[in-house]
PDB file of C-alpha atoms in Angstrom:
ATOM      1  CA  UNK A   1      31.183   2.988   9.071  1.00 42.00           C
ATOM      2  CA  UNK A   2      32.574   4.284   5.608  1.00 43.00           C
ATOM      3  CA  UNK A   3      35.503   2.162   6.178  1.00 42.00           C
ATOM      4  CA  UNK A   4      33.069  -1.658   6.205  1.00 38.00           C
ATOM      5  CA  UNK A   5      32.885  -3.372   3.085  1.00 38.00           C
ATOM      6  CA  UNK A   6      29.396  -2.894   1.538  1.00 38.00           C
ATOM      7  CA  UNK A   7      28.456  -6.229   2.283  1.00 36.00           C
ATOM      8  CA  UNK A   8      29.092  -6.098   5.428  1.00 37.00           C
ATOM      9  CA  UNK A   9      26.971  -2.607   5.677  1.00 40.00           C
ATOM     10  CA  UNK A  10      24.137  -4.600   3.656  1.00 45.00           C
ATOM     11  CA  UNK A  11      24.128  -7.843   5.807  1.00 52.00           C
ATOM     12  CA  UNK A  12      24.067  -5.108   9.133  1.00 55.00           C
ATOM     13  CA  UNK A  13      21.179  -3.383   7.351  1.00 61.00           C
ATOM     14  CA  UNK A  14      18.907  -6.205   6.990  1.00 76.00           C
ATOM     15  CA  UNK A  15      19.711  -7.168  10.540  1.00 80.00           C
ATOM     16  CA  UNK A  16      18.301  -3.485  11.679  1.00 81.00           C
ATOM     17  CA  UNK A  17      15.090  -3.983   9.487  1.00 83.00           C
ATOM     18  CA  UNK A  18      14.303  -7.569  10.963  1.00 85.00           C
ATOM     19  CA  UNK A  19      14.621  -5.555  14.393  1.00 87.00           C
ATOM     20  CA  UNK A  20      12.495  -3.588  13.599  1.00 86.00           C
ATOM     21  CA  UNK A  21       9.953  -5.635  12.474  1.00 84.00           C
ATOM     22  CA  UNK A  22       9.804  -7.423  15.651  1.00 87.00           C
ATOM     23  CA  UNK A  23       9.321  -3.756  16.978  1.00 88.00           C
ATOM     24  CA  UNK A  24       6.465  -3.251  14.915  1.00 87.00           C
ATOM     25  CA  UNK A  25       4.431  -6.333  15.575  1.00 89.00           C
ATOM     26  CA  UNK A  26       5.417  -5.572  19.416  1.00 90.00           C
ATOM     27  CA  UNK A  27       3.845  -1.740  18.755  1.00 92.00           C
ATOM     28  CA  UNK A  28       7.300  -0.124  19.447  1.00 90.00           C
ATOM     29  CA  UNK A  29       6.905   2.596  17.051  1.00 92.00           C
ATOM     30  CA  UNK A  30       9.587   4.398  17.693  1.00 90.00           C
ATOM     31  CA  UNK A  31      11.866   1.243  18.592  1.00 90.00           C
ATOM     32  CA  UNK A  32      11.331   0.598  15.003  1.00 90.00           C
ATOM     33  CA  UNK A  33      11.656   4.208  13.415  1.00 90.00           C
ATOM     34  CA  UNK A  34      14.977   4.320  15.448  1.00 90.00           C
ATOM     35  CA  UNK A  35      16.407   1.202  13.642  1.00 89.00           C
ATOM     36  CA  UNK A  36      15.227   1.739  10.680  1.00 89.00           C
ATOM     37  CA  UNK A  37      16.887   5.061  10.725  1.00 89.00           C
ATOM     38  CA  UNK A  38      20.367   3.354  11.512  1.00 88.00           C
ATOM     39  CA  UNK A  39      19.707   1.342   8.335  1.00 86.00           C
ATOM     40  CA  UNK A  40      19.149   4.360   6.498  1.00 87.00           C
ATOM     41  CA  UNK A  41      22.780   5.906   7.844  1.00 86.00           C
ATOM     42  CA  UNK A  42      24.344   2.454   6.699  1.00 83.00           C
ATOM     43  CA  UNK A  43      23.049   2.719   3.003  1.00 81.00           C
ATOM     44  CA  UNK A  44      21.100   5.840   2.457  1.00 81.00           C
ATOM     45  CA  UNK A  45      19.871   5.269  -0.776  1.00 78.00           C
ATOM     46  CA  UNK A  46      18.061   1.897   0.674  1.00 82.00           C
ATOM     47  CA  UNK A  47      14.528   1.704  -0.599  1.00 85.00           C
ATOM     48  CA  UNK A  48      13.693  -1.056   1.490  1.00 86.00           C
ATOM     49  CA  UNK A  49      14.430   0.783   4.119  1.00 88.00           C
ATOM     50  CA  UNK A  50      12.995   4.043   2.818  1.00 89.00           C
ATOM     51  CA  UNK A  51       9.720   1.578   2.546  1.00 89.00           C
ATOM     52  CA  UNK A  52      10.349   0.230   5.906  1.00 89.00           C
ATOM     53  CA  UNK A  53      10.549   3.744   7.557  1.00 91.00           C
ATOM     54  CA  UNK A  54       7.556   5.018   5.551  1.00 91.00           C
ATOM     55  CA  UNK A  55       5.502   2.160   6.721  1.00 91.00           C
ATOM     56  CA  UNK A  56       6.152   3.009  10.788  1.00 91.00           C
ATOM     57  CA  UNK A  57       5.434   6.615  10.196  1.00 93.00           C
ATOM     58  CA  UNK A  58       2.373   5.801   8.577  1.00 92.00           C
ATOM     59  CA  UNK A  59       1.875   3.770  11.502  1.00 92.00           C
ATOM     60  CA  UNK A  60       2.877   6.612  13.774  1.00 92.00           C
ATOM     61  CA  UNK A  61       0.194   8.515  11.955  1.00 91.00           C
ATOM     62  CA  UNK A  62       2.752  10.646  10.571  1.00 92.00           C
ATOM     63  CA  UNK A  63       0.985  10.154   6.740  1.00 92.00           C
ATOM     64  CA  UNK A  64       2.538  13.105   4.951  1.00 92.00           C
ATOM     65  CA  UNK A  65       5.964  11.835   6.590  1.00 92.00           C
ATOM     66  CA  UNK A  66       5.304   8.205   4.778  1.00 92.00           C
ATOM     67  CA  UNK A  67       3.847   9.287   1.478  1.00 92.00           C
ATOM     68  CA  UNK A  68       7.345  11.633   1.044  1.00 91.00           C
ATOM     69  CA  UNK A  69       9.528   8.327   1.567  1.00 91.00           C
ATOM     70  CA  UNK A  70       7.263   6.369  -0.210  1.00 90.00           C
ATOM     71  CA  UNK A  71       8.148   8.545  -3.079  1.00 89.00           C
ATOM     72  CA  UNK A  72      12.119   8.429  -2.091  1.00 88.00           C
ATOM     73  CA  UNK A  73      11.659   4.705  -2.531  1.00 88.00           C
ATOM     74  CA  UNK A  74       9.867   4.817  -5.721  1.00 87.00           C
ATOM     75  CA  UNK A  75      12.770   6.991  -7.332  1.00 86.00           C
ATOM     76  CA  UNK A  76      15.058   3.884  -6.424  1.00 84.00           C
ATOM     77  CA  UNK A  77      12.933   1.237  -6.237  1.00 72.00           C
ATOM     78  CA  UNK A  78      13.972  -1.414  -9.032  1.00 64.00           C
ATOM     79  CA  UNK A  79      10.438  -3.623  -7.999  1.00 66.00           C
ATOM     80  CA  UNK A  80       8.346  -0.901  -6.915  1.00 83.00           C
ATOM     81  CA  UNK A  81       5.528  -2.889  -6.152  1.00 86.00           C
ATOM     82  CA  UNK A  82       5.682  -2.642  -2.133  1.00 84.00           C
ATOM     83  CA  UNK A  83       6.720   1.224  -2.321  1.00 87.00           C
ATOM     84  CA  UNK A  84       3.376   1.949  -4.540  1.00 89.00           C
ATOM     85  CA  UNK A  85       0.999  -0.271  -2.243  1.00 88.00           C
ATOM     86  CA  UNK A  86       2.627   2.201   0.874  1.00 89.00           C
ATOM     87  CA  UNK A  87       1.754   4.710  -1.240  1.00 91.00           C
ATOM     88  CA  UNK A  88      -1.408   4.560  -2.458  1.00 91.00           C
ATOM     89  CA  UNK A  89      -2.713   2.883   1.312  1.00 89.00           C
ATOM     90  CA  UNK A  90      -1.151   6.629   2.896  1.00 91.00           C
ATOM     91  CA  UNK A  91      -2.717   8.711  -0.060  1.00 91.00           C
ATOM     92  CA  UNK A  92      -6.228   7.105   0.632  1.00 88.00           C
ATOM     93  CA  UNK A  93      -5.462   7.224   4.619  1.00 87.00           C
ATOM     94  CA  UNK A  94      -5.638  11.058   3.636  1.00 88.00           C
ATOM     95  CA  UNK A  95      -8.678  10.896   1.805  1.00 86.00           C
ATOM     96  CA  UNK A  96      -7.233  11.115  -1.731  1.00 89.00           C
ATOM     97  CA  UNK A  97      -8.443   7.787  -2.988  1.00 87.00           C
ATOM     98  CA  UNK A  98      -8.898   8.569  -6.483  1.00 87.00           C
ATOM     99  CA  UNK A  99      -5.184   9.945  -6.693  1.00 90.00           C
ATOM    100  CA  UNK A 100      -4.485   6.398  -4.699  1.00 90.00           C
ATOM    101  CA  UNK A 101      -6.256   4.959  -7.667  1.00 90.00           C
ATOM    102  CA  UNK A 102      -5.015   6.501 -10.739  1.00 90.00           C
ATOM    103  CA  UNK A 103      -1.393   6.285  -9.092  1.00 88.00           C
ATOM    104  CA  UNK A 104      -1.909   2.150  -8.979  1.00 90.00           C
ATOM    105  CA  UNK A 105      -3.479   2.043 -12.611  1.00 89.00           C
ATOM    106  CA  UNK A 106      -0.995   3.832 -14.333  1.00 87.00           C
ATOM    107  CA  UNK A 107       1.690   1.577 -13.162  1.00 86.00           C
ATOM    108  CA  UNK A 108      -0.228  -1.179 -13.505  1.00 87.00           C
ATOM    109  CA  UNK A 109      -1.246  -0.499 -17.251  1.00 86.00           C
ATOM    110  CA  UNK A 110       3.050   0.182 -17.739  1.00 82.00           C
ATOM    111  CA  UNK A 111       4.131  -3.426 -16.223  1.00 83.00           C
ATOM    112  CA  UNK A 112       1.888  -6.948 -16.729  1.00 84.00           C
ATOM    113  CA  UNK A 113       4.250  -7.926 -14.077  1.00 85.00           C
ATOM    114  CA  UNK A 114       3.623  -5.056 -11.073  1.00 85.00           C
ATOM    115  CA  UNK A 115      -0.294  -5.108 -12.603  1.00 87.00           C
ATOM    116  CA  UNK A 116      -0.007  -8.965 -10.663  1.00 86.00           C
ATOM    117  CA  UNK A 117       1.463  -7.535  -7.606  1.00 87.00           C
ATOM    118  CA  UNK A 118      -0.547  -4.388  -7.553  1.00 89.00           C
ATOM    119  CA  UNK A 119      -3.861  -6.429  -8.140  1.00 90.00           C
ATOM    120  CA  UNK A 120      -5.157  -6.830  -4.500  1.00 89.00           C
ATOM    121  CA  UNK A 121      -4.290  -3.053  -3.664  1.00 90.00           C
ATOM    122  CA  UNK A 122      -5.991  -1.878  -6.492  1.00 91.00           C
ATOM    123  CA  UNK A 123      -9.167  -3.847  -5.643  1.00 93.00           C
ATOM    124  CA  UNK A 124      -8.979  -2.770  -2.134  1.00 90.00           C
ATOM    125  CA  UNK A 125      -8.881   1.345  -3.361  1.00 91.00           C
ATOM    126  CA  UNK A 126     -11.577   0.646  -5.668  1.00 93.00           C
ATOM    127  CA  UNK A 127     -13.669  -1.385  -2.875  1.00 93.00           C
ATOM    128  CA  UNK A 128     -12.827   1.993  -1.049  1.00 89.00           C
ATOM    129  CA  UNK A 129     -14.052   4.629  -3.514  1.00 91.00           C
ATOM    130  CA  UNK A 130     -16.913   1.932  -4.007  1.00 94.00           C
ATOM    131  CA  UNK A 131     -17.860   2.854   0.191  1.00 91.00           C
ATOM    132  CA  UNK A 132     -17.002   6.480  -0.709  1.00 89.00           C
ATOM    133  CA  UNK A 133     -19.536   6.757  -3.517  1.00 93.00           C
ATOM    134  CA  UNK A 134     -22.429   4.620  -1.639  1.00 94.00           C
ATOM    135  CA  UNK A 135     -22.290   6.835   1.288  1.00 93.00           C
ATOM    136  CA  UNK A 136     -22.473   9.911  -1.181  1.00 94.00           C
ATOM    137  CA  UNK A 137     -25.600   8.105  -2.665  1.00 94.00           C
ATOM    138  CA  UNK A 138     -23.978   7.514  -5.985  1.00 94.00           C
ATOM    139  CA  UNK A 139     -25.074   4.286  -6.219  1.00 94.00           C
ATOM    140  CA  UNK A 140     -24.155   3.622  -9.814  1.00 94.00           C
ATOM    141  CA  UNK A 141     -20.737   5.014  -9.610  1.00 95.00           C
ATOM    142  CA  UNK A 142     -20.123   2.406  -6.488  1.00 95.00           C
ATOM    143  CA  UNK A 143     -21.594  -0.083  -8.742  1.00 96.00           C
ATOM    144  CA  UNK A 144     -19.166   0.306 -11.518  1.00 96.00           C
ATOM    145  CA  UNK A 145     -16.122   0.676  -8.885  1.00 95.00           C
ATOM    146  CA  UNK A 146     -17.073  -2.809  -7.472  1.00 96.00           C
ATOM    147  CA  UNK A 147     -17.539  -4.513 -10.765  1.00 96.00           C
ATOM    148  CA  UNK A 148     -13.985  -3.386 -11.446  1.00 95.00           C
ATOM    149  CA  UNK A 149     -12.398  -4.543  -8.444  1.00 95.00           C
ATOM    150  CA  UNK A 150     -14.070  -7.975  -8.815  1.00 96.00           C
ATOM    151  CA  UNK A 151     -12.778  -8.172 -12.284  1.00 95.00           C
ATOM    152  CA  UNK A 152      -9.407  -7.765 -10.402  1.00 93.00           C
ATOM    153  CA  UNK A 153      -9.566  -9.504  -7.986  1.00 93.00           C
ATOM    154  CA  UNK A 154     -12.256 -12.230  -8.806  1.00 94.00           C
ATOM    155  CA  UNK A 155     -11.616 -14.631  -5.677  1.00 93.00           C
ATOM    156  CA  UNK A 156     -12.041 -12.183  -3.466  1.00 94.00           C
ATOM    157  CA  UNK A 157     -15.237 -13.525  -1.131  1.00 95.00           C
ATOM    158  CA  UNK A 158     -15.534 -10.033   0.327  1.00 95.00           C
ATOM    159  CA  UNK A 159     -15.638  -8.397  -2.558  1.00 95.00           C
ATOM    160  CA  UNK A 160     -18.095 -10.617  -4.043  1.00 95.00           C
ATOM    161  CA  UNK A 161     -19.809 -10.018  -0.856  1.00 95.00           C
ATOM    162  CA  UNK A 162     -20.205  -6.401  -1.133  1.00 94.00           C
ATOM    163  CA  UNK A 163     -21.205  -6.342  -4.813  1.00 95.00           C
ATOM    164  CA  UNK A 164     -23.756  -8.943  -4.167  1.00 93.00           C
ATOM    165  CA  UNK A 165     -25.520  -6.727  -0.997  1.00 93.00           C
ATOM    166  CA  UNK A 166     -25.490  -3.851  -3.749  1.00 94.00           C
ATOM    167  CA  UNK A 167     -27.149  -5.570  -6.453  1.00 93.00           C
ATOM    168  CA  UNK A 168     -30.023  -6.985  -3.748  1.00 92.00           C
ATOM    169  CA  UNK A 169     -29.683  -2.763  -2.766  1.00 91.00           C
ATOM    170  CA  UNK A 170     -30.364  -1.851  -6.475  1.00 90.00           C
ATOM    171  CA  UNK A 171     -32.982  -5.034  -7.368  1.00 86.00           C
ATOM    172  CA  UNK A 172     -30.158  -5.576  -9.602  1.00 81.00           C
ATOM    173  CA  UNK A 173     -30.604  -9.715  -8.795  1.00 69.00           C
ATOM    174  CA  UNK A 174     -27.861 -11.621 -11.383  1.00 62.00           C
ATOM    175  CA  UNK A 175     -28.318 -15.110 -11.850  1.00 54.00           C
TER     176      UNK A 175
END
């Protein structure tokens, strides 16, 4: 293995990961993990891979598994964008969607760029925290949370959705 020219290793890695997303969207968990893994021994510092891996484990419901490599990938991650979506989507899987949040905003406030990419993730964890606060009966907090992530995300038709049924909730009727 040490002795293959590094493009060779590369074009054999991104053969493993297309394996293994055919083993994903076939359910084969550990199929996928497996491959994924043999990418990883090809070119260990990988963060698509890293990413890759993360994303079966958080499928295998192994979350504290995926948010460590999502953090592996974000260390060498030039475009982080699809390493901090992992992220925050595991961190809010374990009930720590305001870390999720803050995570997303803070690179999103750092890069106009990623703040494009991120957009749709961070309207989904505020859409979440929005659910979170209604079903703690903090109305106005979920109002202010939904607000944001239509600001974000303004074609969003669920989104609109949801903030619309809260408004009718609160006699809040906007026209």
């Amino acid at each position: 293995n040490q002795s293959r020219p590094m493009s060779l290793n590369l074009q054999m890695d991104k053969v493993e990961l297309r394996q293994a997303d055919v083993a994903v969207d076939a359910r084969d968990f550990t199929t996928a993990a497996e491959l994924v893994q043999k990418a990883l021994v090809m070119q260990p510092d990988n963060p698509e891979a890293l990413v890759a891996l993360a994303d079966v484990r958080k499928l295998q419901a192994d979350v504290p598994a995926a948010v460590a490599l999502y953090e592996q990938a974000l260390k060498r991650q030039p475009d982080p964008a699809s390493a901090l979506r992992g992220l925050a989507n595991a961190l809010a899987q374990q009930g720590e969607t305001a870390r999720a949040l803050a995570l997303l905003d803070k690179a999103a406030s750092s890069d106009p760029e990623l703040a494009g990419k991120l957009a749709s993730a961070r309207a989904a964890m505020l859409s979440a925290q929005a659910e979170q606060h209604i079903q703690a009966k903090r109305l106005s907090a979920a109002l202010q949370a939904l607000e944001m992530a239509v600001q974000i995300a303004p074609d969003d038709p669920w989104l609109r959705h949801s903030l619309a049924r809260l408004y009718l909730r609160l006699d809040l009727r906007r026209f």
